[in-house]
Short mmCIF file of C-alpha atoms in Angstrom, two decimals:
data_model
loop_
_atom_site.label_atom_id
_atom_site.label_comp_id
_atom_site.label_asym_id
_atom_site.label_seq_id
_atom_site.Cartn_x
_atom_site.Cartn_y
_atom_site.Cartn_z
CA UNK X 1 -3.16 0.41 -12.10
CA UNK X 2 -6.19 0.06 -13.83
CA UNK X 3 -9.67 1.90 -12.69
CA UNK X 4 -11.33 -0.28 -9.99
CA UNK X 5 -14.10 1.14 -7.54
CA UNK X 6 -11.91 -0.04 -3.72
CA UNK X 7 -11.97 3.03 -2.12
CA UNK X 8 -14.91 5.37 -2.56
CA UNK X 9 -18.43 4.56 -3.50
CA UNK X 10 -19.60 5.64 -6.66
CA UNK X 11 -15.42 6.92 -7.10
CA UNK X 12 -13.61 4.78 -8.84
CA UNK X 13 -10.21 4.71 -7.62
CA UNK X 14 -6.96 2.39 -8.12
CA UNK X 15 -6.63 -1.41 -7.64
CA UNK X 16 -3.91 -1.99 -5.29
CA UNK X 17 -4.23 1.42 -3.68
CA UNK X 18 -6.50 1.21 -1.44
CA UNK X 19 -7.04 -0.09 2.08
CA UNK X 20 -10.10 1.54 2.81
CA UNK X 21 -12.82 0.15 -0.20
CA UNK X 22 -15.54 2.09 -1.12
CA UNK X 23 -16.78 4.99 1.51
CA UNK X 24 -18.76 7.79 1.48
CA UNK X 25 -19.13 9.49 -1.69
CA UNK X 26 -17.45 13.05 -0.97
CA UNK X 27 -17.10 16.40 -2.71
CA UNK X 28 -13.48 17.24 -4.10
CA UNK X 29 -12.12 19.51 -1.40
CA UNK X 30 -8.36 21.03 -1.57
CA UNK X 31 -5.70 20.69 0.76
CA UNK X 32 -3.45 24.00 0.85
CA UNK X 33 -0.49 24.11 1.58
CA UNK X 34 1.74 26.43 3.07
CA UNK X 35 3.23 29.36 1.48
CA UNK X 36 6.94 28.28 1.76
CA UNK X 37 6.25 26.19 -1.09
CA UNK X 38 8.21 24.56 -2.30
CA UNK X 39 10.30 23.06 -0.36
CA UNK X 40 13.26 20.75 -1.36
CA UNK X 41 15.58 18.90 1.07
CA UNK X 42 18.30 16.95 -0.12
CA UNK X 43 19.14 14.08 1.82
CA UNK X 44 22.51 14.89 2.97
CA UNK X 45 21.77 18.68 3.75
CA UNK X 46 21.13 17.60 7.74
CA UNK X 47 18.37 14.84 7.93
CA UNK X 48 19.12 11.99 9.08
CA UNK X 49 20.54 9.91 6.75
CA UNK X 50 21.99 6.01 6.18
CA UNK X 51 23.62 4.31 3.61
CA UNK X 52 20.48 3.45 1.06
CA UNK X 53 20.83 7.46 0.97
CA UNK X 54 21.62 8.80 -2.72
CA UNK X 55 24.47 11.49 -3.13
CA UNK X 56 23.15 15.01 -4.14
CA UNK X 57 25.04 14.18 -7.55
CA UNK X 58 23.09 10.91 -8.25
CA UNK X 59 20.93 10.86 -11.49
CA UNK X 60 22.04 12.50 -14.40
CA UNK X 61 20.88 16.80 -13.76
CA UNK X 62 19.08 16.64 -17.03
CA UNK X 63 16.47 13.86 -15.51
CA UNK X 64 16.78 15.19 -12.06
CA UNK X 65 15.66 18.39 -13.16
CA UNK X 66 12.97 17.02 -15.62
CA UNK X 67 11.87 14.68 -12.27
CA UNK X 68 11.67 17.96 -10.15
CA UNK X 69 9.59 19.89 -12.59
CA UNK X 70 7.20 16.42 -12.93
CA UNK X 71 6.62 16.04 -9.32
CA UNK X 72 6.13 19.78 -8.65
CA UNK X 73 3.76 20.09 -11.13
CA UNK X 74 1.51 17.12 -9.82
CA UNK X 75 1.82 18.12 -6.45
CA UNK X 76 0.90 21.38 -7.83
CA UNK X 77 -2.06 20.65 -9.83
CA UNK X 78 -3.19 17.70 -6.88
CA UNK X 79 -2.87 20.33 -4.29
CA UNK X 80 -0.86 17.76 -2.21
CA UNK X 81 1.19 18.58 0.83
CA UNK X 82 4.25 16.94 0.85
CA UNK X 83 5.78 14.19 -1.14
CA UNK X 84 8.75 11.79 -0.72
CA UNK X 85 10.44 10.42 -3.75
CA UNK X 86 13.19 7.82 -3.84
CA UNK X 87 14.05 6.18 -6.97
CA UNK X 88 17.47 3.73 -7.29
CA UNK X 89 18.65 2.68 -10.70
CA UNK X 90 22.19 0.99 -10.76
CA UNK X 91 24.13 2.27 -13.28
CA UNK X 92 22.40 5.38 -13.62
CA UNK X 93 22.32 6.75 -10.17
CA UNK X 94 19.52 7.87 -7.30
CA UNK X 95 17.11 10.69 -6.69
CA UNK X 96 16.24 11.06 -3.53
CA UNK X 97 13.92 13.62 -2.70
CA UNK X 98 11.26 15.32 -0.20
CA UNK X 99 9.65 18.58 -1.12
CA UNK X 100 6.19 20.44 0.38
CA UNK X 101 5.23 20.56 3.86
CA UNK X 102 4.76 17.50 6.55
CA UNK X 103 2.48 19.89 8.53
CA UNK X 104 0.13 22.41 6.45
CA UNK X 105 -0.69 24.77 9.75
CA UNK X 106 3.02 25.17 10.64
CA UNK X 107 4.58 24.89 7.06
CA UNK X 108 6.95 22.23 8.75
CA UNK X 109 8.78 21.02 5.62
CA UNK X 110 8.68 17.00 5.17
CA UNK X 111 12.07 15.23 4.80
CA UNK X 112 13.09 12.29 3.63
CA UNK X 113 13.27 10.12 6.97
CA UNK X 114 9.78 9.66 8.77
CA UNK X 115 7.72 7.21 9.41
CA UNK X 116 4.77 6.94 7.15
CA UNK X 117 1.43 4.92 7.60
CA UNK X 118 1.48 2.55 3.99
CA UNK X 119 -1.57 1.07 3.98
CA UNK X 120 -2.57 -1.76 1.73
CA UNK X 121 1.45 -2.23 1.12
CA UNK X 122 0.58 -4.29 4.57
CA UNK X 123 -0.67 -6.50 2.56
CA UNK X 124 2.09 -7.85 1.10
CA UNK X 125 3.73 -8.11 4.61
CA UNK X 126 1.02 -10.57 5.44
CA UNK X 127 0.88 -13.12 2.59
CA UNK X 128 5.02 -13.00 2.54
CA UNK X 129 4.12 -14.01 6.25
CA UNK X 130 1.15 -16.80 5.11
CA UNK X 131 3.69 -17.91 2.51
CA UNK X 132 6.54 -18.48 4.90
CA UNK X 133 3.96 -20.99 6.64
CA UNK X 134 4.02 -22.58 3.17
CA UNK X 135 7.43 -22.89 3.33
CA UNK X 136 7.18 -24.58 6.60
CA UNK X 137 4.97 -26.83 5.15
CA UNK X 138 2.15 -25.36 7.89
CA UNK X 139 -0.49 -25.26 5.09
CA UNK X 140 -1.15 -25.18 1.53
CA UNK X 141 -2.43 -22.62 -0.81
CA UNK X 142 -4.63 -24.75 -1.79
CA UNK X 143 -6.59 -25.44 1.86
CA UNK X 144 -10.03 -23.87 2.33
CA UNK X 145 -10.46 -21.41 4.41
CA UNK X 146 -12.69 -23.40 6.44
CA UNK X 147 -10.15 -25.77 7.55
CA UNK X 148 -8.49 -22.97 9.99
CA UNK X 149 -11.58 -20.42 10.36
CA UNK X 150 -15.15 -21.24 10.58
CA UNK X 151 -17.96 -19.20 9.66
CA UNK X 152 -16.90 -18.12 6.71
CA UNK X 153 -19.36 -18.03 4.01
CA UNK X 154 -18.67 -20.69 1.30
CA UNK X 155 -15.90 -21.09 2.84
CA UNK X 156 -15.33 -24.97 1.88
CA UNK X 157 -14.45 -23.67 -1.62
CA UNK X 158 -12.72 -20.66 -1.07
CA UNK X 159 -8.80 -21.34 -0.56
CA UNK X 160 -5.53 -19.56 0.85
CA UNK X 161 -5.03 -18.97 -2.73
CA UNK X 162 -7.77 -17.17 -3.47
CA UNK X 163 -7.56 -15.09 -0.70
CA UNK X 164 -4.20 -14.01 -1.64
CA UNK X 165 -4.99 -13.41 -5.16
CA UNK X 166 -8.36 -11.24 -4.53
CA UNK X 167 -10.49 -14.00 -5.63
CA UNK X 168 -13.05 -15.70 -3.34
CA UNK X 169 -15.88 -13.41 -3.81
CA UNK X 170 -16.04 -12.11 -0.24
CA UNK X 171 -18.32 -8.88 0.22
CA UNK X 172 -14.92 -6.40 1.03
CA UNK X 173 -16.10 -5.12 4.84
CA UNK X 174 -14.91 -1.75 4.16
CA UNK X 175 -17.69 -1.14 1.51
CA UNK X 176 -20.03 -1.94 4.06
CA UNK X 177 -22.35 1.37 4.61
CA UNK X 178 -22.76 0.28 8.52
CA UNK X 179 -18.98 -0.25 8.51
CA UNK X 180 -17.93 3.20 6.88
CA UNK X 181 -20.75 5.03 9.10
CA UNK X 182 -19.05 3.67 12.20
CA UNK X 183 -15.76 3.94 11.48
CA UNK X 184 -16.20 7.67 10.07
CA UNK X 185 -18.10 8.76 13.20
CA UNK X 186 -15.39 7.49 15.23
CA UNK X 187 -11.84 7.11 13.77
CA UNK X 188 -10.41 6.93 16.77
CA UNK X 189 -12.06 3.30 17.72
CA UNK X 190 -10.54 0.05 17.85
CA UNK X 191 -12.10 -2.72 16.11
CA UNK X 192 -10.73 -6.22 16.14
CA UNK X 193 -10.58 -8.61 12.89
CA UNK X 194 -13.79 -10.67 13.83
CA UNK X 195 -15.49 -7.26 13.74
CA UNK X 196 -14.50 -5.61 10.80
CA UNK X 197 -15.60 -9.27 8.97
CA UNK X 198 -18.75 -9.28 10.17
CA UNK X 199 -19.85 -6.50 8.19
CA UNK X 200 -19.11 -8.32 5.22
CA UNK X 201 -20.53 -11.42 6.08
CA UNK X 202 -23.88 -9.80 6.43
CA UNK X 203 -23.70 -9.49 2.55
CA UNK X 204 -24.35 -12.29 -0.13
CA UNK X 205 -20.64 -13.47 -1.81
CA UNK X 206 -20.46 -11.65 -5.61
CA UNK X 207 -19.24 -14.35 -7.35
CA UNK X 208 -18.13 -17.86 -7.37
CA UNK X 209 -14.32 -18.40 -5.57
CA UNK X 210 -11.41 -18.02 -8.72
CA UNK X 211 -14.12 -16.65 -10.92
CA UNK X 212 -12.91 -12.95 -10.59
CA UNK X 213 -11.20 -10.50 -9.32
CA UNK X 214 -12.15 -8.31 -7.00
CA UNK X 215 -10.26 -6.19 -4.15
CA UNK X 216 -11.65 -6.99 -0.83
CA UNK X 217 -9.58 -6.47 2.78
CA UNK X 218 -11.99 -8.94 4.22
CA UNK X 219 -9.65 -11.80 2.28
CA UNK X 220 -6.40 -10.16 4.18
CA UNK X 221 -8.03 -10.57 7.28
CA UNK X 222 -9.21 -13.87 6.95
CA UNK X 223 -5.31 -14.63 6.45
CA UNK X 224 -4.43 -12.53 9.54
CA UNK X 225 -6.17 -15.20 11.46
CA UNK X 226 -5.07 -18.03 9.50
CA UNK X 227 -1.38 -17.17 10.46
CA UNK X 228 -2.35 -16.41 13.88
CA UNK X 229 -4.09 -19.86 14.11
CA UNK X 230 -1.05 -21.84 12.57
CA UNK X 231 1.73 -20.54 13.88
CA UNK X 232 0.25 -19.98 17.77
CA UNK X 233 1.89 -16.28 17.98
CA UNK X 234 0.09 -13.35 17.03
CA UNK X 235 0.03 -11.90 14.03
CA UNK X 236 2.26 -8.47 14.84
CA UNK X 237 5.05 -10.91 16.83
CA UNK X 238 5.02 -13.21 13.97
CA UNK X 239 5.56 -10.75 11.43
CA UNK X 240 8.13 -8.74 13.40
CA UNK X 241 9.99 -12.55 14.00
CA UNK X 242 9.65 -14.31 10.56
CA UNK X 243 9.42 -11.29 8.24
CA UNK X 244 10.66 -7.79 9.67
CA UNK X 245 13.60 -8.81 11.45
CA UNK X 246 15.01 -11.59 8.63
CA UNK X 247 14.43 -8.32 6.17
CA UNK X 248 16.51 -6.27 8.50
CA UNK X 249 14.02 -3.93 8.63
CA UNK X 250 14.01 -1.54 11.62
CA UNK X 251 11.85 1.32 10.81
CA UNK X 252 8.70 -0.72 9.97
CA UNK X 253 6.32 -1.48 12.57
CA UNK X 254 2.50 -3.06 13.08
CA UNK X 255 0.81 -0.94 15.43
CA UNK X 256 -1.31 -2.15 17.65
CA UNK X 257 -3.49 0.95 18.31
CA UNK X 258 -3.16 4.86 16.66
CA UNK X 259 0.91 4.66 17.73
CA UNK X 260 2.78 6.92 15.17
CA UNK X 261 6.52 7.09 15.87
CA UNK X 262 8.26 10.13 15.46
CA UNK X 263 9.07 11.93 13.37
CA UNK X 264 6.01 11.92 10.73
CA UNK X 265 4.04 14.19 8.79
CA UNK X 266 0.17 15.22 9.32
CA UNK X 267 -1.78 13.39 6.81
CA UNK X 268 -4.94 14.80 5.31
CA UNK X 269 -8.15 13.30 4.02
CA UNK X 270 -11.76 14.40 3.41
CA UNK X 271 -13.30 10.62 3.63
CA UNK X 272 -15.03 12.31 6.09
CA UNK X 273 -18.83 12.11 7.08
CA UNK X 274 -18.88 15.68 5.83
CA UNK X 275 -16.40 15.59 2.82
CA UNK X 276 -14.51 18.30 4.34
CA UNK X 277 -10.76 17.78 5.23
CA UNK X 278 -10.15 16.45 8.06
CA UNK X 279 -6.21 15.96 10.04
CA UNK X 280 -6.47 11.98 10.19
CA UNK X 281 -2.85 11.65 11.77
CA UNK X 282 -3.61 9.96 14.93
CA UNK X 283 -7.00 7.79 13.43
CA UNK X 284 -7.24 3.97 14.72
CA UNK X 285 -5.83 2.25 11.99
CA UNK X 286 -6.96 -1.20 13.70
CA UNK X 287 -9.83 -1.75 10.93
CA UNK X 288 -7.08 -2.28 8.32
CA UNK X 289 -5.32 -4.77 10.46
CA UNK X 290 -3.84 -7.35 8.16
CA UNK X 291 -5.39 -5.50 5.40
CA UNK X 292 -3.42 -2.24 6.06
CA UNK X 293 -2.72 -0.97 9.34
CA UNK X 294 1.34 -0.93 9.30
CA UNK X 295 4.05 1.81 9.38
CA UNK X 296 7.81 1.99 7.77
CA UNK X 297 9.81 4.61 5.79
CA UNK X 298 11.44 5.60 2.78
CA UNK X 299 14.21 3.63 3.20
CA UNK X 300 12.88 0.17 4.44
CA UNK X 301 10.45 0.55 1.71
CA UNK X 302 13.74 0.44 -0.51
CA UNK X 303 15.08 -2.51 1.04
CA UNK X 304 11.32 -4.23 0.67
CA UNK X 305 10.91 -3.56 -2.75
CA UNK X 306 12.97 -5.76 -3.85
CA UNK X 307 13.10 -8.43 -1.07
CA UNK X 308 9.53 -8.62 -1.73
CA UNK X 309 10.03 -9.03 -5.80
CA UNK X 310 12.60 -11.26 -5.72
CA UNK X 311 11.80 -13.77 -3.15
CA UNK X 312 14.65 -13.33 -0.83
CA UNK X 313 13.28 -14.12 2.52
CA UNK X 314 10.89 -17.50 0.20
CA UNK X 315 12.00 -20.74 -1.20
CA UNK X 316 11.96 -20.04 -5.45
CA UNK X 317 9.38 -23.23 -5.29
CA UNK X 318 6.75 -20.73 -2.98
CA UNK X 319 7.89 -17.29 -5.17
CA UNK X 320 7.24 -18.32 -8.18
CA UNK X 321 3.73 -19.18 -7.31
CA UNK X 322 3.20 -15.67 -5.66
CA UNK X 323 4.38 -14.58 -8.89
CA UNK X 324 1.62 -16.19 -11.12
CA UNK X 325 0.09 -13.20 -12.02
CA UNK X 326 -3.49 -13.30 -13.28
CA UNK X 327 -5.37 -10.80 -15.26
CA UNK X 328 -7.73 -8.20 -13.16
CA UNK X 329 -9.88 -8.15 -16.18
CA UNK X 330 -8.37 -4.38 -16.41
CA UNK X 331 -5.84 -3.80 -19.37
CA UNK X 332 -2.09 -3.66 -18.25
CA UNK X 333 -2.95 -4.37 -14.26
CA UNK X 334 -2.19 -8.56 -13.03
CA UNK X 335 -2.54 -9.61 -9.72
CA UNK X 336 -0.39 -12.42 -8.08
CA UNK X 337 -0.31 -13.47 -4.15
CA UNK X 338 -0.08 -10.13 -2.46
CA UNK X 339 1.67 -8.25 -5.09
CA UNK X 340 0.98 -6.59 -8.27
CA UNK X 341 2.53 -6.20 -11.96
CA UNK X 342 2.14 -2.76 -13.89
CA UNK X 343 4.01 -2.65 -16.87
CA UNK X 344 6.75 -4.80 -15.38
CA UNK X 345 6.94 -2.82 -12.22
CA UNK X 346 6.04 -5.59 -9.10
CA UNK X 347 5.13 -4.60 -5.65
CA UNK X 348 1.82 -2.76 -4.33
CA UNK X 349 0.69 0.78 -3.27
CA UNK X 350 -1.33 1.48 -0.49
CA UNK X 351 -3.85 4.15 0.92
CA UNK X 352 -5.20 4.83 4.49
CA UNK X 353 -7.10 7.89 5.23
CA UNK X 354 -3.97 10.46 5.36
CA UNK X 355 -1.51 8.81 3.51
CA UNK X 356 -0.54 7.17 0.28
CA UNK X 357 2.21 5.05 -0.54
CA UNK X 358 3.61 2.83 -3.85
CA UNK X 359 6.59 0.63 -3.64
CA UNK X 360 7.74 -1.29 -6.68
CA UNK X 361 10.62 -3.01 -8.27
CA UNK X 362 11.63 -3.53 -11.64
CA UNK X 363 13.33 -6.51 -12.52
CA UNK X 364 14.54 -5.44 -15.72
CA UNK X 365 16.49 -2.69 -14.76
CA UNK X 366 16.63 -3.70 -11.25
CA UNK X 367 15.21 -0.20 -10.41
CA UNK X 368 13.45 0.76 -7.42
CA UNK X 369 11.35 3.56 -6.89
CA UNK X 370 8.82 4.22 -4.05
CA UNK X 371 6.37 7.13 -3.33
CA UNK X 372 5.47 8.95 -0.09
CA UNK X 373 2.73 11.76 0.48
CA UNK X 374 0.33 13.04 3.32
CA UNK X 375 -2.79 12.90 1.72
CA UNK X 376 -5.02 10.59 -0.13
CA UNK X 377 -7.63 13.06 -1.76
CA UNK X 378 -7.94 11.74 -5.19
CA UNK X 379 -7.19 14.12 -8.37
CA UNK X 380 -9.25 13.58 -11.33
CA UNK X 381 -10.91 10.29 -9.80
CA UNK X 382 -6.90 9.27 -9.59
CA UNK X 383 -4.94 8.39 -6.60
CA UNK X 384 -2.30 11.10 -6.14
CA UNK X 385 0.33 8.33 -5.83
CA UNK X 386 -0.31 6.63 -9.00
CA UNK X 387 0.24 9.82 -10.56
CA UNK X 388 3.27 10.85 -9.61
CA UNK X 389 4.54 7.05 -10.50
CA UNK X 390 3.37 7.35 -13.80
CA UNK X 391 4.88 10.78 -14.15
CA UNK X 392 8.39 9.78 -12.61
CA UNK X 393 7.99 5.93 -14.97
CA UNK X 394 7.87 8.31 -18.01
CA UNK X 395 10.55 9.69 -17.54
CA UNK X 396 13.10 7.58 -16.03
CA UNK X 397 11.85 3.79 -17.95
CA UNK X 398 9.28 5.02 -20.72
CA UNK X 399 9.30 1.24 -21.72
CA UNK X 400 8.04 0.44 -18.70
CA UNK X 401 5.29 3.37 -17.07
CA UNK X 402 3.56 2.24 -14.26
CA UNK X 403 0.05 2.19 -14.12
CA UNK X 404 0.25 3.13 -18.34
CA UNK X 405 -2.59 5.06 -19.74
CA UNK X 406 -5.13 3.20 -21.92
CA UNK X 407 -4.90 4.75 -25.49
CA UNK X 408 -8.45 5.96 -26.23
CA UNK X 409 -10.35 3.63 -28.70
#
């Protein structure tokens, strides 16, 4: 994805990627890892494993080694922990793969199967949610918000739809000084949804609704409620009943506080009030809420990918309109209801303090590939995830290389 400012002020950092918009403006400090370095577990050497697993003979060993040396060498040059790789393409075969550490003080090495906080990939758990309401014929996309929440502002013109598609010109709460001072000094507090948009109500809107895009959380929230409004249930029990459990998805979860099942990795950040690293493992992810606060794993993540690309659990009437993908006003990066395009790879990534995440589909090839790793310290103003994408796209679909460099003019 293209260059957006969404995670760290005066940083600019990746579209979709973020959950947590602009924050304090840190120095680049490194994560070490361990010494055992590298590690490498194959999927069917002892973890636990399921069906979705790949065989240790899956892609052809020229690409599986070329996809080894790739991801080594950004994990390498990022100074990242641990990564999880999966990648599915029928007809050519599967690389499934965890190397690194889950835990950088014990040089526990990460496997394949834990659970993993994903960020803004919550997001499009949420609209598939709001859209199922559509399908219900609940509301319209085209509603104002102001119809189901008041005190919104402007919100008589701003509509589901813009909401969804990151374009009613709501302040994003999470660049909010006051919001990033009080979350920062303590990450371990609970905030509810009428709190975290509150400090972006205090600000002026930036634009005009369906003028623009811009990434703001404050629009996933705002659909949070709407859900919880409609449908009379809250948001977690209606997601777990009309989205999770259709999806037959067992290893995803909405926490309602700092639960982390087991097992998962530490995760590792330094937006921190003093830029150094900090273990942000067991922070509150309750400010994200709608916006970001969920859990799943590798495999789920496959399953999603393309249930969430394809339309399975929507009527083709309500996909095709999350599909109407509009330009960000950044080359190669479009933006539909919840959900992304990059070079003909659909889906989103996500980033919480700790974690990064990018799940995406490719219709073309009908190719999967999704991205795990326990830290979201940015290398060369880049989300870590988006790199190793792009790296692994290169090789594996060089038609189609997610988040594609801009040639220089």
């Amino acid at each position: 994805m293209r260059r957006i400012p969404s995670r760290r002020l005066c940083t600019a950092a990746l579209l979709v990627a973020s959950v947590l918009a602009p924050m304090t403006a840190v120095p680049a400090t490194s994560v070490h890892a361990a010494a055992v370095d590298p590690h490498s577990v194959n999927p069917y050497s002892g973890d636990r494993h399921d069906k979705d697993d790949c065989p240790p003979d899956g892609l052809d060993p020229k690409l599986t080694t070329r996809l080894d040396k790739a991801i080594a060498g950004v994990r390498r040059d990022a100074e990242v922990p641990g990564v999880i790789v999966g990648l599915w393409m029928p007809g050519k075969g599967c690389y499934v793969r965890a190397t690194g550490v889950a835990d950088t003080a014990t040089g526990r090495p990460m496997t394949t199967d834990p659970f993993m906080r994903i960020g803004s990939e919550t997001k499009t758990f949420t609209v598939t949610a709001l859209l199922k309401l559509v399908d219900d014929g609940r509301i319209g996309l085209d509603d104002p918000i102001s119809k189901y929440i008041h005190g919104v502002p402007g919100g008589k013109r701003i509509t589901l739809r813009h909401l969804a598609e990151m374009r009613s010109g709501l302040f994003p709460y999470s660049a909010d000084p006051d919001f990033v001072q009080d979350l920062l000094s303590d990450p371990t507090r609970s905030f509810t949804p009428r709190e975290v948009l509150a400090y972006g109500f205090k600000h002026k809107n930036t634009f005009k609704p369906g003028k623009q895009f811009q990434y703001s959380n404050s629009n996933l929230v705002l659909l949070g409620l709407v859900i919880e409004k409609v449908s009379g249930h809250n948001l977690v029990d209606f997601i777990d009943k009309r989205v999770l459990h259709p999806a037959h998805l067992r290893n995803t979860l909405f926490p309602l506080d700092a639960e982390f099942p087991e097992p998962h990795p530490r995760g590792y950040t330094n937006q921190t009030l003093s830029g150094e690293v900090e273990d942000a493992t067991d922070w509150n992810p309750s400010w994200g809420w709608a916006a970001g606060a969920m859990i799943s794993n590798l495999h789920d993540l496959r399953r999603w990918a393309k249930i969430v690309a394809t339309g399975t659990l929507l009527s083709p009437e309500t996909q095709r309109e999350r599909l109407k993908m509009l330009p960000t006003g950044f080359p190669g990066t479009n933006y539909g209801l919840g959900i992304f395009e990059s070079d003909g790879w659909i889906g989103h990534n996500g980033s919480i303090p700790g974690y990064e995440s990018v799940t995406v589909y490719l219709p073309s090839k009908k190719a999967t590939l999704v991205v795990l790793l326990n830290t979201d310290i940015s290398y060369e103003n880049k989300e870590p995830s988006s790199v190793l994408a792009q790296k692994i796209t290169e090789i594996v679909t060089p038609k189609n290389i997610y988040d594609r460099p801009v040639p220089p003019r």
